[in-house]
PDB file of C-alpha atoms and ligand atoms in Angstrom:
ATOM      1  CA  MET A 874    -179.215  37.558 -97.977  1.00  0.00           C
ATOM      2  CA  SER A 875    -180.637  34.082 -97.759  1.00  0.00           C
ATOM      3  CA  THR A 876    -181.556  33.123 -94.307  1.00  0.00           C
ATOM      4  CA  SER A 877    -180.487  29.672 -92.801  1.00  0.00           C
ATOM      5  CA  ALA A 878    -182.675  26.926 -92.576  1.00  0.00           C
ATOM      6  CA  GLU A 879    -184.667  25.558 -89.956  1.00  0.00           C
ATOM      7  CA  ILE A 880    -184.092  22.131 -89.638  1.00  0.00           C
ATOM      8  CA  ARG A 881    -187.649  20.343 -87.753  1.00  0.00           C
ATOM      9  CA  ARG A 882    -186.862  16.514 -86.948  1.00  0.00           C
ATOM     10  CA  LEU A 883    -190.145  15.344 -86.432  1.00  0.00           C
ATOM     11  CA  THR A 884    -190.014  11.243 -85.219  1.00  0.00           C
ATOM     12  CA  THR A 885    -193.073   9.451 -87.365  1.00  0.00           C
ATOM     13  CA  PRO A 886    -194.795  10.507 -90.133  1.00  0.00           C
ATOM     14  CA  GLN A 887    -197.889  11.048 -88.364  1.00  0.00           C
ATOM     15  CA  ASP A 888    -195.639  13.690 -85.934  1.00  0.00           C
ATOM     16  CA  LEU A 889    -194.758  15.167 -89.330  1.00  0.00           C
ATOM     17  CA  PHE A 890    -197.549  15.558 -91.332  1.00  0.00           C
ATOM     18  CA  GLN A 891    -199.340  17.276 -88.049  1.00  0.00           C
ATOM     19  CA  ALA A 892    -196.101  19.667 -88.052  1.00  0.00           C
ATOM     20  CA  ALA A 893    -196.947  20.565 -91.482  1.00  0.00           C
ATOM     21  CA  ALA A 894    -200.610  20.910 -90.886  1.00  0.00           C
ATOM     22  CA  ASP A 895    -200.045  23.205 -87.410  1.00  0.00           C
ATOM     23  CA  ASP A 896    -197.663  25.205 -89.863  1.00  0.00           C
ATOM     24  CA  VAL A 897    -200.189  25.805 -92.422  1.00  0.00           C
ATOM     25  CA  ILE A 898    -202.996  27.219 -90.521  1.00  0.00           C
ATOM     26  CA  HIS A 899    -200.641  29.244 -88.645  1.00  0.00           C
ATOM     27  CA  ALA A 900    -199.427  31.114 -91.916  1.00  0.00           C
ATOM     28  CA  ALA A 901    -203.002  31.048 -93.033  1.00  0.00           C
ATOM     29  CA  THR A 902    -204.022  32.486 -89.547  1.00  0.00           C
ATOM     30  CA  ASP A 903    -200.931  34.937 -89.595  1.00  0.00           C
ATOM     31  CA  ALA A 904    -201.613  35.956 -93.969  1.00  0.00           C
ATOM     32  CA  VAL A 905    -205.300  36.611 -93.052  1.00  0.00           C
ATOM     33  CA  LYS A 906    -205.052  38.874 -90.201  1.00  0.00           C
ATOM     34  CA  GLU A 907    -201.904  40.736 -91.453  1.00  0.00           C
ATOM     35  CA  ARG A 908    -202.666  40.911 -94.748  1.00  0.00           C
ATOM     36  CA  GLY A 909    -206.608  40.452 -95.969  1.00  0.00           C
ATOM     37  CA  ARG A 910    -205.523  36.873 -97.675  1.00  0.00           C
ATOM     38  CA  PHE A 911    -203.780  33.499 -97.626  1.00  0.00           C
ATOM     39  CA  THR A 912    -201.982  32.216-100.748  1.00  0.00           C
ATOM     40  CA  ILE A 913    -200.136  28.384-100.782  1.00  0.00           C
ATOM     41  CA  ALA A 914    -198.787  26.927-103.436  1.00  0.00           C
ATOM     42  CA  LEU A 915    -199.585  22.945-102.782  1.00  0.00           C
ATOM     43  CA  SER A 916    -196.506  20.417-103.474  1.00  0.00           C
ATOM     44  CA  GLY A 917    -196.961  17.070-105.958  1.00  0.00           C
ATOM     45  CA  GLY A 918    -196.180  13.774-105.177  1.00  0.00           C
ATOM     46  CA  SER A 919    -197.734  10.970-103.002  1.00  0.00           C
ATOM     47  CA  THR A 920    -196.216  13.129 -99.584  1.00  0.00           C
ATOM     48  CA  PRO A 921    -199.083  15.615 -99.032  1.00  0.00           C
ATOM     49  CA  LEU A 922    -202.022  12.767 -99.044  1.00  0.00           C
ATOM     50  CA  SER A 923    -201.580  12.346 -95.284  1.00  0.00           C
ATOM     51  CA  LEU A 924    -201.545  16.611 -94.969  1.00  0.00           C
ATOM     52  CA  TYR A 925    -203.788  17.435 -96.969  1.00  0.00           C
ATOM     53  CA  THR A 926    -206.211  14.932 -95.342  1.00  0.00           C
ATOM     54  CA  LEU A 927    -205.798  15.384 -92.168  1.00  0.00           C
ATOM     55  CA  ILE A 928    -206.496  19.390 -92.623  1.00  0.00           C
ATOM     56  CA  ALA A 929    -209.332  18.484 -94.520  1.00  0.00           C
ATOM     57  CA  ALA A 930    -210.045  16.495 -91.212  1.00  0.00           C
ATOM     58  CA  ASN A 931    -209.814  19.450 -89.533  1.00  0.00           C
ATOM     59  CA  ALA A 932    -211.458  21.339 -91.697  1.00  0.00           C
ATOM     60  CA  SER A 933    -213.674  23.062 -88.611  1.00  0.00           C
ATOM     61  CA  THR A 934    -211.011  24.607 -87.250  1.00  0.00           C
ATOM     62  CA  GLY A 935    -211.804  27.617 -88.615  1.00  0.00           C
ATOM     63  CA  LEU A 936    -209.660  28.307 -91.392  1.00  0.00           C
ATOM     64  CA  PRO A 937    -210.642  31.788 -93.180  1.00  0.00           C
ATOM     65  CA  TRP A 938    -211.147  29.763 -96.092  1.00  0.00           C
ATOM     66  CA  ASP A 939    -212.892  31.815 -98.781  1.00  0.00           C
ATOM     67  CA  GLN A 940    -209.274  34.231 -98.290  1.00  0.00           C
ATOM     68  CA  MET A 941    -206.710  31.197 -98.829  1.00  0.00           C
ATOM     69  CA  PHE A 942    -205.918  30.324-102.164  1.00  0.00           C
ATOM     70  CA  PHE A 943    -204.456  28.192-103.555  1.00  0.00           C
ATOM     71  CA  PHE A 944    -201.937  27.395-106.519  1.00  0.00           C
ATOM     72  CA  TRP A 945    -199.742  24.553-107.345  1.00  0.00           C
ATOM     73  CA  SER A 946    -195.618  24.251-107.328  1.00  0.00           C
ATOM     74  CA  ASP A 947    -195.815  22.178-110.519  1.00  0.00           C
ATOM     75  CA  GLU A 948    -198.142  19.852-112.670  1.00  0.00           C
ATOM     76  CA  ARG A 949    -197.694  16.376-114.318  1.00  0.00           C
ATOM     77  CA  HIS A 950    -198.501  17.294-117.820  1.00  0.00           C
ATOM     78  CA  VAL A 951    -201.887  15.265-117.760  1.00  0.00           C
ATOM     79  CA  PRO A 952    -205.652  16.272-117.704  1.00  0.00           C
ATOM     80  CA  PRO A 953    -206.921  16.798-113.739  1.00  0.00           C
ATOM     81  CA  ASP A 954    -208.873  14.111-113.716  1.00  0.00           C
ATOM     82  CA  ASP A 955    -205.439  11.709-114.188  1.00  0.00           C
ATOM     83  CA  PRO A 956    -204.606   9.322-111.002  1.00  0.00           C
ATOM     84  CA  ASP A 957    -201.300  11.192-111.997  1.00  0.00           C
ATOM     85  CA  SER A 958    -202.273  14.484-112.179  1.00  0.00           C
ATOM     86  CA  ASN A 959    -201.321  16.952-108.560  1.00  0.00           C
ATOM     87  CA  PHE A 960    -204.661  18.682-108.524  1.00  0.00           C
ATOM     88  CA  ARG A 961    -206.444  15.437-108.853  1.00  0.00           C
ATOM     89  CA  LEU A 962    -203.995  14.554-105.419  1.00  0.00           C
ATOM     90  CA  ALA A 963    -205.417  17.434-103.655  1.00  0.00           C
ATOM     91  CA  ASN A 964    -208.790  18.498-104.659  1.00  0.00           C
ATOM     92  CA  GLU A 965    -209.885  14.477-103.853  1.00  0.00           C
ATOM     93  CA  SER A 966    -208.385  14.634-100.104  1.00  0.00           C
ATOM     94  CA  LEU A 967    -208.711  18.140 -99.653  1.00  0.00           C
ATOM     95  CA  LEU A 968    -210.261  21.201-101.301  1.00  0.00           C
ATOM     96  CA  SER A 969    -213.456  19.105-102.252  1.00  0.00           C
ATOM     97  CA  LYS A 970    -213.950  18.781 -99.185  1.00  0.00           C
ATOM     98  CA  VAL A 971    -213.649  22.054 -97.432  1.00  0.00           C
ATOM     99  CA  PRO A 972    -215.697  25.335 -98.094  1.00  0.00           C
ATOM    100  CA  VAL A 973    -212.844  27.260-100.429  1.00  0.00           C
ATOM    101  CA  PRO A 974    -214.935  28.698-103.173  1.00  0.00           C
ATOM    102  CA  ALA A 975    -213.578  27.045-106.209  1.00  0.00           C
ATOM    103  CA  ALA A 976    -212.690  30.747-107.351  1.00  0.00           C
ATOM    104  CA  ASN A 977    -209.951  30.776-105.086  1.00  0.00           C
ATOM    105  CA  ILE A 978    -208.193  27.356-106.989  1.00  0.00           C
ATOM    106  CA  PHE A 979    -206.162  27.794-109.989  1.00  0.00           C
ATOM    107  CA  ARG A 980    -204.918  24.754-111.051  1.00  0.00           C
ATOM    108  CA  VAL A 981    -202.478  24.604-113.757  1.00  0.00           C
ATOM    109  CA  PRO A 982    -204.104  24.109-116.974  1.00  0.00           C
ATOM    110  CA  ALA A 983    -202.053  20.398-117.426  1.00  0.00           C
ATOM    111  CA  GLU A 984    -204.411  19.211-120.020  1.00  0.00           C
ATOM    112  CA  ASN A 985    -202.969  21.655-123.215  1.00  0.00           C
ATOM    113  CA  PRO A 986    -201.399  18.910-125.091  1.00  0.00           C
ATOM    114  CA  ASP A 987    -198.651  21.951-125.743  1.00  0.00           C
ATOM    115  CA  ALA A 988    -196.422  22.291-122.066  1.00  0.00           C
ATOM    116  CA  ALA A 989    -194.897  25.472-122.847  1.00  0.00           C
ATOM    117  CA  ALA A 990    -198.508  26.733-123.588  1.00  0.00           C
ATOM    118  CA  ALA A 991    -199.731  25.586-120.758  1.00  0.00           C
ATOM    119  CA  ALA A 992    -196.813  27.431-118.770  1.00  0.00           C
ATOM    120  CA  GLN A 993    -197.206  30.174-120.415  1.00  0.00           C
ATOM    121  CA  ALA A 994    -201.175  30.328-119.158  1.00  0.00           C
ATOM    122  CA  TYR A 995    -200.585  29.843-115.571  1.00  0.00           C
ATOM    123  CA  GLU A 996    -197.438  31.923-115.316  1.00  0.00           C
ATOM    124  CA  GLN A 997    -200.185  34.444-116.902  1.00  0.00           C
ATOM    125  CA  THR A 998    -202.189  33.100-114.244  1.00  0.00           C
ATOM    126  CA  LEU A 999    -200.102  34.218-111.133  1.00  0.00           C
ATOM    127  CA  ARG A1000    -199.164  37.750-112.750  1.00  0.00           C
ATOM    128  CA  ASN A1001    -202.940  38.620-113.071  1.00  0.00           C
ATOM    129  CA  PHE A1002    -203.618  37.562-109.622  1.00  0.00           C
ATOM    130  CA  PHE A1003    -201.016  39.354-108.139  1.00  0.00           C
ATOM    131  CA  SER A1004    -200.811  42.279-110.395  1.00  0.00           C
ATOM    132  CA  LEU A1005    -197.232  42.032-110.699  1.00  0.00           C
ATOM    133  CA  LYS A1006    -194.847  44.428-112.698  1.00  0.00           C
ATOM    134  CA  PRO A1007    -193.234  42.990-115.530  1.00  0.00           C
ATOM    135  CA  ASP A1008    -190.486  41.981-114.070  1.00  0.00           C
ATOM    136  CA  GLU A1009    -191.499  41.353-110.172  1.00  0.00           C
ATOM    137  CA  PHE A1010    -192.335  38.128-109.222  1.00  0.00           C
ATOM    138  CA  PRO A1011    -194.630  37.120-106.402  1.00  0.00           C
ATOM    139  CA  ARG A1012    -194.159  36.507-103.243  1.00  0.00           C
ATOM    140  CA  PHE A1013    -196.497  33.480-101.864  1.00  0.00           C
ATOM    141  CA  ASP A1014    -196.986  33.535 -97.957  1.00  0.00           C
ATOM    142  CA  LEU A1015    -196.436  29.305 -98.010  1.00  0.00           C
ATOM    143  CA  ILE A1016    -195.074  26.995-100.250  1.00  0.00           C
ATOM    144  CA  LEU A1017    -195.215  23.544 -99.795  1.00  0.00           C
ATOM    145  CA  LEU A1018    -192.508  21.432-101.860  1.00  0.00           C
ATOM    146  CA  GLY A1019    -191.615  17.644-101.203  1.00  0.00           C
ATOM    147  CA  MET A1020    -188.330  15.995-102.064  1.00  0.00           C
ATOM    148  CA  GLY A1021    -187.890  12.927-104.517  1.00  0.00           C
ATOM    149  CA  PRO A1022    -184.727  10.502-103.766  1.00  0.00           C
ATOM    150  CA  ASP A1023    -182.039  12.204-106.030  1.00  0.00           C
ATOM    151  CA  GLY A1024    -182.681  15.787-104.315  1.00  0.00           C
ATOM    152  CA  HIS A1025    -185.085  17.588-107.123  1.00  0.00           C
ATOM    153  CA  THR A1026    -188.041  19.197-106.129  1.00  0.00           C
ATOM    154  CA  ALA A1027    -191.387  20.897-107.564  1.00  0.00           C
ATOM    155  CA  SER A1028    -190.354  19.512-111.305  1.00  0.00           C
ATOM    156  CA  LEU A1029    -186.466  20.872-110.793  1.00  0.00           C
ATOM    157  CA  PHE A1030    -184.977  17.783-111.795  1.00  0.00           C
ATOM    158  CA  PRO A1031    -181.196  17.442-111.612  1.00  0.00           C
ATOM    159  CA  GLU A1032    -179.244  18.472-114.561  1.00  0.00           C
ATOM    160  CA  THR A1033    -182.270  19.888-116.193  1.00  0.00           C
ATOM    161  CA  ALA A1034    -182.559  23.058-118.358  1.00  0.00           C
ATOM    162  CA  ALA A1035    -185.484  24.841-115.911  1.00  0.00           C
ATOM    163  CA  LEU A1036    -182.647  24.943-113.373  1.00  0.00           C
ATOM    164  CA  GLN A1037    -181.466  27.680-115.142  1.00  0.00           C
ATOM    165  CA  GLU A1038    -184.043  29.931-115.540  1.00  0.00           C
ATOM    166  CA  LYS A1039    -183.891  33.166-114.099  1.00  0.00           C
ATOM    167  CA  SER A1040    -186.738  35.313-115.293  1.00  0.00           C
ATOM    168  CA  ARG A1041    -189.839  33.137-115.800  1.00  0.00           C
ATOM    169  CA  LEU A1042    -192.395  32.500-112.967  1.00  0.00           C
ATOM    170  CA  VAL A1043    -193.373  29.270-114.820  1.00  0.00           C
ATOM    171  CA  VAL A1044    -192.003  26.784-117.263  1.00  0.00           C
ATOM    172  CA  ALA A1045    -192.364  23.076-118.967  1.00  0.00           C
ATOM    173  CA  ASN A1046    -189.682  21.516-118.058  1.00  0.00           C
ATOM    174  CA  TRP A1047    -188.268  18.772-119.634  1.00  0.00           C
ATOM    175  CA  VAL A1048    -187.104  15.602-118.021  1.00  0.00           C
ATOM    176  CA  GLU A1049    -185.422  12.947-119.888  1.00  0.00           C
ATOM    177  CA  LYS A1050    -185.880  10.190-117.428  1.00  0.00           C
ATOM    178  CA  LEU A1051    -189.294  10.254-117.442  1.00  0.00           C
ATOM    179  CA  LYS A1052    -189.219  11.252-120.829  1.00  0.00           C
ATOM    180  CA  ALA A1053    -192.054  13.538-119.984  1.00  0.00           C
ATOM    181  CA  PHE A1054    -192.293  17.615-120.011  1.00  0.00           C
ATOM    182  CA  ARG A1055    -193.108  18.841-116.126  1.00  0.00           C
ATOM    183  CA  ILE A1056    -194.900  22.613-115.408  1.00  0.00           C
ATOM    184  CA  THR A1057    -193.059  23.966-112.305  1.00  0.00           C
ATOM    185  CA  PHE A1058    -192.445  26.699-110.731  1.00  0.00           C
ATOM    186  CA  THR A1059    -188.844  28.360-110.812  1.00  0.00           C
ATOM    187  CA  LEU A1060    -186.307  28.683-108.503  1.00  0.00           C
ATOM    188  CA  PRO A1061    -186.968  32.524-108.458  1.00  0.00           C
ATOM    189  CA  LEU A1062    -190.262  32.372-108.177  1.00  0.00           C
ATOM    190  CA  ILE A1063    -190.158  29.740-105.336  1.00  0.00           C
ATOM    191  CA  ASN A1064    -186.673  31.627-103.694  1.00  0.00           C
ATOM    192  CA  ALA A1065    -189.923  34.642-103.519  1.00  0.00           C
ATOM    193  CA  ALA A1066    -191.517  32.942-101.281  1.00  0.00           C
ATOM    194  CA  ARG A1067    -192.180  34.106 -97.418  1.00  0.00           C
ATOM    195  CA  ARG A1068    -192.044  30.588 -96.374  1.00  0.00           C
ATOM    196  CA  VAL A1069    -191.247  28.031 -97.678  1.00  0.00           C
ATOM    197  CA  VAL A1070    -191.731  24.434 -96.470  1.00  0.00           C
ATOM    198  CA  PHE A1071    -190.637  21.023 -97.782  1.00  0.00           C
ATOM    199  CA  LEU A1072    -192.008  17.650 -96.229  1.00  0.00           C
ATOM    200  CA  VAL A1073    -189.592  15.005 -97.079  1.00  0.00           C
ATOM    201  CA  SER A1074    -190.848  11.186 -95.543  1.00  0.00           C
ATOM    202  CA  GLY A1075    -188.809   8.496 -95.157  1.00  0.00           C
ATOM    203  CA  MET A1076    -185.814   6.131 -95.658  1.00  0.00           C
ATOM    204  CA  ASP A1077    -185.569   6.419 -99.702  1.00  0.00           C
ATOM    205  CA  LYS A1078    -185.274   9.952 -99.306  1.00  0.00           C
ATOM    206  CA  ALA A1079    -182.078   9.750 -96.494  1.00  0.00           C
ATOM    207  CA  PRO A1080    -179.157  10.074 -98.607  1.00  0.00           C
ATOM    208  CA  ALA A1081    -180.671  13.127-100.944  1.00  0.00           C
ATOM    209  CA  LEU A1082    -181.034  14.566 -97.736  1.00  0.00           C
ATOM    210  CA  HIS A1083    -178.003  14.769 -96.355  1.00  0.00           C
ATOM    211  CA  GLU A1084    -176.393  15.351 -99.862  1.00  0.00           C
ATOM    212  CA  VAL A1085    -178.757  18.494 -99.609  1.00  0.00           C
ATOM    213  CA  LEU A1086    -178.649  19.010 -96.342  1.00  0.00           C
ATOM    214  CA  GLU A1087    -174.390  18.363 -95.616  1.00  0.00           C
ATOM    215  CA  GLY A1088    -173.232  17.451 -98.466  1.00  0.00           C
ATOM    216  CA  ASN A1089    -171.068  19.662-101.373  1.00  0.00           C
ATOM    217  CA  ALA A1090    -171.876  18.201-104.185  1.00  0.00           C
ATOM    218  CA  PRO A1091    -172.979  20.444-106.766  1.00  0.00           C
ATOM    219  CA  PRO A1092    -176.280  21.792-106.944  1.00  0.00           C
ATOM    220  CA  ARG A1093    -176.952  20.964-110.625  1.00  0.00           C
ATOM    221  CA  LYS A1094    -176.940  17.898-108.945  1.00  0.00           C
ATOM    222  CA  TYR A1095    -179.377  18.094-106.207  1.00  0.00           C
ATOM    223  CA  PRO A1096    -181.742  20.633-107.387  1.00  0.00           C
ATOM    224  CA  SER A1097    -183.173  21.322-103.500  1.00  0.00           C
ATOM    225  CA  LYS A1098    -180.230  22.821-102.395  1.00  0.00           C
ATOM    226  CA  LEU A1099    -181.294  25.563-104.827  1.00  0.00           C
ATOM    227  CA  VAL A1100    -183.760  26.585-102.790  1.00  0.00           C
ATOM    228  CA  GLN A1101    -183.131  29.439-100.879  1.00  0.00           C
ATOM    229  CA  PRO A1102    -185.559  31.822 -99.731  1.00  0.00           C
ATOM    230  CA  ALA A1103    -184.162  35.530-100.178  1.00  0.00           C
ATOM    231  CA  ASP A1104    -186.514  37.350 -97.856  1.00  0.00           C
ATOM    232  CA  GLY A1105    -188.053  34.740 -96.729  1.00  0.00           C
ATOM    233  CA  LYS A1106    -188.237  31.857 -93.959  1.00  0.00           C
ATOM    234  CA  LEU A1107    -186.661  28.001 -94.718  1.00  0.00           C
ATOM    235  CA  ILE A1108    -188.483  25.047 -93.101  1.00  0.00           C
ATOM    236  CA  TRP A1109    -186.982  21.679 -93.550  1.00  0.00           C
ATOM    237  CA  LEU A1110    -190.070  18.904 -91.359  1.00  0.00           C
ATOM    238  CA  LEU A1111    -188.231  15.301 -91.645  1.00  0.00           C
ATOM    239  CA  ASP A1112    -189.422  12.464 -90.534  1.00  0.00           C
ATOM    240  CA  ARG A1113    -186.830  10.659 -88.485  1.00  0.00           C
ATOM    241  CA  ALA A1114    -186.140   7.495 -91.155  1.00  0.00           C
ATOM    242  CA  ALA A1115    -185.489  11.385 -93.748  1.00  0.00           C
ATOM    243  CA  ALA A1116    -183.288  12.291 -91.470  1.00  0.00           C
ATOM    244  CA  SER A1117    -181.749   9.476 -90.516  1.00  0.00           C
ATOM    245  CA  GLN A1118    -178.223   9.953 -92.293  1.00  0.00           C
ATOM    246  CA  LEU A1119    -178.044  13.481 -91.387  1.00  0.00           C
ATOM    247  CA  ALA A1120    -175.348  14.064 -88.571  1.00  0.00           C
ATOM    248  CA  THR A1121    -176.994  14.445 -85.245  1.00  0.00           C
ATOM    249  CA  GLY A1122    -176.911  17.562 -83.549  1.00  0.00           C
TER     250      GLY A1122
HETATM  251  C1  6PG B 390    -194.277  15.767-108.422  1.00  0.00           C
HETATM  252  C2  6PG B 390    -193.878  16.923-106.762  1.00  0.00           C
HETATM  253  C3  6PG B 390    -191.923  16.005-106.412  1.00  0.00           C
HETATM  254  C4  6PG B 390    -192.669  15.563-105.027  1.00  0.00           C
HETATM  255  C5  6PG B 390    -190.860  14.644-104.906  1.00  0.00           C
HETATM  256  C6  6PG B 390    -191.818  13.487-103.682  1.00  0.00           C
HETATM  257  O1  6PG B 390    -194.846  16.187-108.579  1.00  0.00           O
HETATM  258  O2  6PG B 390    -193.719  14.474-107.910  1.00  0.00           O
HETATM  259  O3  6PG B 390    -194.152  18.441-106.570  1.00  0.00           O
HETATM  260  O4  6PG B 390    -191.944  17.344-106.694  1.00  0.00           O
HETATM  261  O5  6PG B 390    -192.815  16.449-104.248  1.00  0.00           O
HETATM  262  O6  6PG B 390    -191.529  13.788-106.034  1.00  0.00           O
HETATM  263  O7  6PG B 390    -192.680  13.673-104.356  1.00  0.00           O
HETATM  264  P1  6PG B 390    -193.720  11.968-102.556  1.00  0.00           P
HETATM  265  O8  6PG B 390    -194.107  12.929-102.162  1.00  0.00           O
HETATM  266  O9  6PG B 390    -194.532  10.592-103.584  1.00  0.00           O
HETATM  267  O10 6PG B 390    -192.149  11.352-102.757  1.00  0.00           O
END
């Protein structure tokens, strides 16, 4: 049974990033206290840059960095030093600025010219790290997600093949409008998480957000609708601009 979403409307983008940073810090502290480690999948795109910068600036918050393990919910099919790389963005703004051991950082090997092989390798990395049985999905403590103006999340774009994936953890997804492969967590993996937090900022996201949270368009057209953790918390952190087309209340 999927749990209902918690929708938190913040005012400014800075309020949004502060709320997100607080959420990450609380989730990390709780996970380490309860289970001895914190597993997080970072989102890509530009929105989380301010969040990563904020967490890095507060690195002295005494976070248990050596018990925190970093993954990515998706990656562009580019090398790690490419300007489009989600790893590069997080590494430059956060991971290179905090005392997290390099061994705790698991980037997608997206430099592999064969995107399917990169996805397979990343899936094996997850299987090994979480010591998974063949049909088991890992339960991330926290998966951070963004949402595009078309309602995509991770690299689960509207009407793309990855939306149908039911058994794999990570796949290479051809995105026709980008004329490129992306490597992405699948929906069953995302929906196995303990906590999924969407971070959505800006007026350009408002129409899709209304569709995702209040509309009745087919989910294949707005894939963020398909994020429904089976036994976990779903939180939407929105700023006023992104939430501007939601029904009030
Ligand atoms: C990516 C992301 C993608 C992103 C949204 C929002 O690799 O681009 O994972 O899902 O979160 O496209 O992107 P912005 O934050 O740049 O608006």
